[in-house]
C-alpha positions as a LaTeX table, in Angstrom:
\begin{tabular}{lrrr}
\hline
Residue & $x$ (\AA) & $y$ (\AA) & $z$ (\AA) \\
\hline
Unk1 & 115.42 & 104.60 & 147.39 \\
Unk2 & 112.51 & 101.59 & 147.55 \\
Unk3 & 113.33 & 98.53 & 149.49 \\
Unk4 & 112.49 & 96.45 & 146.78 \\
Unk5 & 112.89 & 97.45 & 143.13 \\
Unk6 & 110.49 & 95.61 & 140.48 \\
Unk7 & 111.52 & 93.42 & 138.13 \\
Unk8 & 110.72 & 93.03 & 135.10 \\
Unk9 & 108.50 & 89.47 & 133.73 \\
Unk10 & 109.39 & 86.37 & 133.64 \\
Unk11 & 110.27 & 86.70 & 137.44 \\
Unk12 & 107.36 & 86.49 & 139.73 \\
Unk13 & 108.44 & 88.80 & 142.28 \\
Unk14 & 107.42 & 91.23 & 139.82 \\
Unk15 & 104.69 & 91.88 & 141.98 \\
Unk16 & 105.61 & 92.93 & 145.30 \\
Unk17 & 103.41 & 92.32 & 148.94 \\
Unk18 & 101.24 & 94.46 & 150.35 \\
Unk19 & 98.20 & 95.23 & 148.90 \\
Unk20 & 94.77 & 93.78 & 147.28 \\
Unk21 & 96.24 & 94.49 & 144.08 \\
Unk22 & 99.26 & 93.08 & 144.13 \\
Unk23 & 98.03 & 89.98 & 145.74 \\
Unk24 & 98.84 & 89.07 & 142.65 \\
Unk25 & 102.55 & 87.41 & 144.32 \\
Unk26 & 101.95 & 83.94 & 144.76 \\
Unk27 & 99.73 & 82.33 & 147.64 \\
Unk28 & 99.05 & 85.36 & 149.18 \\
Unk29 & 96.40 & 86.15 & 146.64 \\
Unk30 & 94.29 & 82.55 & 147.31 \\
Unk31 & 93.85 & 83.88 & 150.41 \\
Unk32 & 92.82 & 87.26 & 149.26 \\
Unk33 & 90.58 & 85.69 & 147.05 \\
Unk34 & 89.05 & 84.23 & 149.37 \\
Unk35 & 88.68 & 86.52 & 152.01 \\
Unk36 & 87.13 & 89.22 & 149.37 \\
Unk37 & 83.88 & 86.55 & 148.58 \\
Unk38 & 82.15 & 88.25 & 152.21 \\
Unk39 & 78.20 & 89.78 & 151.64 \\
Unk40 & 75.82 & 91.97 & 153.98 \\
Unk41 & 76.23 & 94.54 & 155.58 \\
Unk42 & 78.84 & 97.06 & 157.58 \\
Unk43 & 79.34 & 96.13 & 161.47 \\
Unk44 & 77.54 & 98.39 & 163.02 \\
Unk45 & 80.73 & 99.10 & 166.01 \\
Unk46 & 83.76 & 98.96 & 165.48 \\
Unk47 & 86.13 & 96.92 & 167.29 \\
Unk48 & 88.87 & 97.84 & 170.34 \\
Unk49 & 89.71 & 95.56 & 172.41 \\
Unk50 & 91.02 & 92.62 & 170.37 \\
Unk51 & 93.84 & 94.69 & 169.85 \\
Unk52 & 94.60 & 95.39 & 173.91 \\
Unk53 & 94.05 & 91.28 & 174.48 \\
Unk54 & 96.65 & 91.02 & 171.57 \\
Unk55 & 99.27 & 92.60 & 172.90 \\
Unk56 & 98.93 & 91.31 & 176.52 \\
Unk57 & 99.29 & 87.49 & 175.37 \\
Unk58 & 100.97 & 88.44 & 172.20 \\
Unk59 & 104.07 & 85.58 & 172.91 \\
Unk60 & 101.07 & 82.25 & 173.70 \\
Unk61 & 100.63 & 81.06 & 170.25 \\
Unk62 & 104.32 & 81.76 & 168.59 \\
Unk63 & 105.40 & 79.30 & 171.41 \\
Unk64 & 103.26 & 76.89 & 170.41 \\
Unk65 & 103.41 & 77.18 & 167.30 \\
Unk66 & 106.73 & 77.40 & 166.58 \\
Unk67 & 107.40 & 74.68 & 164.99 \\
Unk68 & 105.38 & 75.37 & 161.92 \\
Unk69 & 108.07 & 77.58 & 159.94 \\
Unk70 & 109.98 & 74.04 & 159.57 \\
Unk71 & 107.03 & 73.02 & 157.47 \\
Unk72 & 107.94 & 75.65 & 154.59 \\
Unk73 & 110.85 & 76.29 & 152.66 \\
Unk74 & 112.13 & 79.90 & 153.24 \\
Unk75 & 110.29 & 80.91 & 149.09 \\
Unk76 & 106.86 & 79.22 & 150.86 \\
Unk77 & 107.33 & 82.02 & 154.06 \\
Unk78 & 107.92 & 84.48 & 152.73 \\
Unk79 & 104.97 & 83.88 & 150.48 \\
Unk80 & 102.82 & 84.03 & 153.23 \\
Unk81 & 104.12 & 86.50 & 154.97 \\
Unk82 & 102.90 & 88.62 & 152.34 \\
Unk83 & 99.57 & 87.54 & 152.98 \\
Unk84 & 100.03 & 88.11 & 156.69 \\
Unk85 & 100.44 & 92.13 & 155.63 \\
Unk86 & 98.21 & 92.30 & 153.10 \\
Unk87 & 95.67 & 91.52 & 155.72 \\
Unk88 & 97.49 & 93.52 & 158.68 \\
Unk89 & 96.09 & 96.88 & 157.78 \\
Unk90 & 97.70 & 98.83 & 160.47 \\
Unk91 & 100.79 & 97.56 & 160.85 \\
Unk92 & 100.77 & 96.47 & 164.45 \\
Unk93 & 102.04 & 92.99 & 163.60 \\
Unk94 & 98.56 & 91.54 & 164.70 \\
Unk95 & 95.52 & 90.93 & 162.86 \\
Unk96 & 92.55 & 91.24 & 164.28 \\
Unk97 & 88.45 & 91.87 & 163.39 \\
Unk98 & 89.19 & 95.19 & 162.34 \\
Unk99 & 92.41 & 94.60 & 159.41 \\
Unk100 & 89.68 & 91.70 & 158.06 \\
Unk101 & 87.16 & 94.52 & 157.98 \\
Unk102 & 89.32 & 97.42 & 156.75 \\
Unk103 & 90.75 & 94.63 & 153.81 \\
Unk104 & 87.67 & 93.83 & 152.73 \\
Unk105 & 86.03 & 97.52 & 152.68 \\
Unk106 & 89.13 & 98.05 & 150.43 \\
Unk107 & 87.69 & 95.40 & 148.08 \\
Unk108 & 84.11 & 97.21 & 147.82 \\
Unk109 & 82.65 & 94.54 & 150.38 \\
Unk110 & 80.57 & 95.19 & 153.81 \\
Unk111 & 81.15 & 91.79 & 155.70 \\
Unk112 & 79.05 & 91.56 & 158.60 \\
Unk113 & 80.21 & 91.44 & 162.10 \\
Unk114 & 78.90 & 87.44 & 161.97 \\
Unk115 & 81.46 & 86.71 & 158.92 \\
Unk116 & 84.40 & 88.74 & 161.51 \\
Unk117 & 84.01 & 86.81 & 163.93 \\
Unk118 & 83.52 & 83.72 & 162.41 \\
Unk119 & 87.12 & 84.25 & 161.06 \\
Unk120 & 88.57 & 85.08 & 163.76 \\
Unk121 & 86.68 & 82.48 & 165.68 \\
Unk122 & 89.23 & 79.95 & 164.27 \\
Unk123 & 91.90 & 81.09 & 166.09 \\
Unk124 & 92.94 & 79.48 & 169.23 \\
Unk125 & 94.73 & 83.02 & 170.41 \\
Unk126 & 96.04 & 86.75 & 168.91 \\
Unk127 & 96.84 & 86.02 & 165.46 \\
Unk128 & 100.00 & 86.55 & 165.01 \\
Unk129 & 102.94 & 85.80 & 162.25 \\
Unk130 & 102.84 & 81.88 & 163.43 \\
Unk131 & 99.18 & 81.65 & 164.52 \\
Unk132 & 98.74 & 83.30 & 160.57 \\
Unk133 & 101.27 & 80.27 & 159.75 \\
Unk134 & 99.76 & 77.10 & 161.58 \\
Unk135 & 95.99 & 78.27 & 160.58 \\
Unk136 & 96.25 & 78.80 & 156.80 \\
Unk137 & 99.71 & 77.15 & 155.92 \\
Unk138 & 97.75 & 73.46 & 155.13 \\
Unk139 & 95.46 & 75.16 & 153.29 \\
Unk140 & 96.96 & 77.53 & 150.91 \\
Unk141 & 99.97 & 75.23 & 150.63 \\
Unk142 & 100.57 & 73.45 & 147.69 \\
Unk143 & 98.63 & 75.30 & 145.19 \\
Unk144 & 99.60 & 76.05 & 141.83 \\
Unk145 & 101.00 & 79.66 & 141.41 \\
Unk146 & 99.85 & 80.38 & 137.95 \\
Unk147 & 95.85 & 79.14 & 139.27 \\
Unk148 & 96.50 & 81.52 & 142.25 \\
Unk149 & 98.03 & 84.72 & 140.22 \\
Unk150 & 95.66 & 83.99 & 137.38 \\
Unk151 & 92.71 & 84.15 & 139.74 \\
Unk152 & 93.41 & 87.08 & 141.36 \\
Unk153 & 93.75 & 89.32 & 138.35 \\
Unk154 & 90.21 & 88.02 & 137.89 \\
Unk155 & 88.72 & 89.44 & 141.18 \\
Unk156 & 89.63 & 93.25 & 138.86 \\
Unk157 & 88.00 & 91.86 & 135.49 \\
Unk158 & 84.09 & 92.29 & 136.28 \\
Unk159 & 83.60 & 90.84 & 132.26 \\
Unk160 & 85.49 & 87.60 & 132.58 \\
Unk161 & 86.90 & 89.08 & 129.82 \\
Unk162 & 90.56 & 87.81 & 130.90 \\
Unk163 & 91.52 & 91.64 & 129.86 \\
Unk164 & 92.43 & 94.92 & 132.71 \\
Unk165 & 92.17 & 98.39 & 131.68 \\
Unk166 & 96.39 & 99.53 & 131.77 \\
Unk167 & 94.97 & 102.29 & 132.97 \\
Unk168 & 92.77 & 100.83 & 135.90 \\
Unk169 & 95.06 & 98.36 & 136.90 \\
Unk170 & 97.64 & 101.27 & 136.58 \\
Unk171 & 95.59 & 103.55 & 139.24 \\
Unk172 & 94.92 & 99.71 & 141.41 \\
Unk173 & 98.70 & 99.37 & 142.16 \\
Unk174 & 99.83 & 103.06 & 142.59 \\
Unk175 & 96.83 & 103.85 & 144.63 \\
Unk176 & 96.33 & 100.73 & 147.07 \\
Unk177 & 98.75 & 99.53 & 149.90 \\
Unk178 & 102.09 & 99.25 & 149.18 \\
Unk179 & 102.26 & 101.68 & 146.80 \\
Unk180 & 103.50 & 101.16 & 143.24 \\
Unk181 & 105.62 & 104.11 & 141.74 \\
Unk182 & 104.63 & 105.22 & 137.88 \\
Unk183 & 108.26 & 104.15 & 136.98 \\
Unk184 & 107.79 & 100.43 & 138.17 \\
Unk185 & 104.50 & 100.07 & 136.63 \\
Unk186 & 105.85 & 100.97 & 133.54 \\
Unk187 & 109.08 & 98.69 & 133.98 \\
Unk188 & 106.45 & 96.49 & 134.86 \\
Unk189 & 104.04 & 96.64 & 131.23 \\
Unk190 & 106.86 & 96.88 & 129.34 \\
Unk191 & 107.56 & 93.68 & 128.39 \\
Unk192 & 103.47 & 92.83 & 129.16 \\
Unk193 & 100.59 & 91.55 & 127.04 \\
Unk194 & 99.19 & 95.01 & 125.82 \\
Unk195 & 97.22 & 95.08 & 123.09 \\
Unk196 & 96.39 & 98.31 & 121.03 \\
Unk197 & 93.45 & 99.32 & 122.85 \\
Unk198 & 95.32 & 99.21 & 126.38 \\
Unk199 & 93.90 & 95.72 & 127.35 \\
Unk200 & 96.44 & 94.23 & 129.55 \\
Unk201 & 95.82 & 89.80 & 129.26 \\
Unk202 & 96.05 & 89.36 & 132.52 \\
Unk203 & 95.64 & 85.39 & 130.87 \\
Unk204 & 98.95 & 85.59 & 129.21 \\
Unk205 & 101.29 & 87.47 & 131.82 \\
Unk206 & 100.77 & 84.54 & 133.95 \\
Unk207 & 102.05 & 82.56 & 131.60 \\
Unk208 & 104.43 & 84.62 & 131.28 \\
Unk209 & 105.34 & 84.63 & 135.38 \\
Unk210 & 105.01 & 81.07 & 135.60 \\
Unk211 & 106.72 & 79.80 & 132.30 \\
Unk212 & 108.27 & 82.48 & 130.35 \\
Unk213 & 108.26 & 84.72 & 127.38 \\
Unk214 & 108.00 & 83.01 & 124.41 \\
Unk215 & 110.41 & 82.96 & 121.44 \\
Unk216 & 109.82 & 85.09 & 118.21 \\
Unk217 & 110.52 & 83.15 & 116.23 \\
Unk218 & 107.66 & 80.13 & 118.24 \\
\hline
\end{tabular}
């Protein structure tokens, strides 16, 4: 049995965390959307010492910033945790330069070494979850969940049509990150707005997640 079961809309939990495709859940999507815009050539070398440094000083940022948790309620903290897990590709509890590169590469981007260094330099120390919350919490707090979810879907809508074909979306959800099963995708699609050609209307779907399905009599 999987750790969490997928529930049908209108509940926003219908999309689980961890993969870029499922960044649709809350503020995780906003961070992912910000990160996906990088351009350039692939880094020439891989960073191997960053993680070692993180292990030697990993408690320092947490002690210095632990009161940041008082700024958010539990649901907000969970959303930030989803964003953190999405980027922490190797699941070692820290975000390093390789994690950022791997996530962006999975989105079809080729971040430059300079771009990645710039992102890492924003942190005064190793980026564990507490440091991550400190860095991004203020930036992401207060975003409109409906816009965030819609923008996350839009990243896969190359024609900006408001639709993604259900087969393509299924492929994303079942092959990236903490993968959905086909049964879970079926459950999500059960009440989703999909036309006869198989086009998933993500604009309407985000409205359903936010406001609930319209009554048939309306």
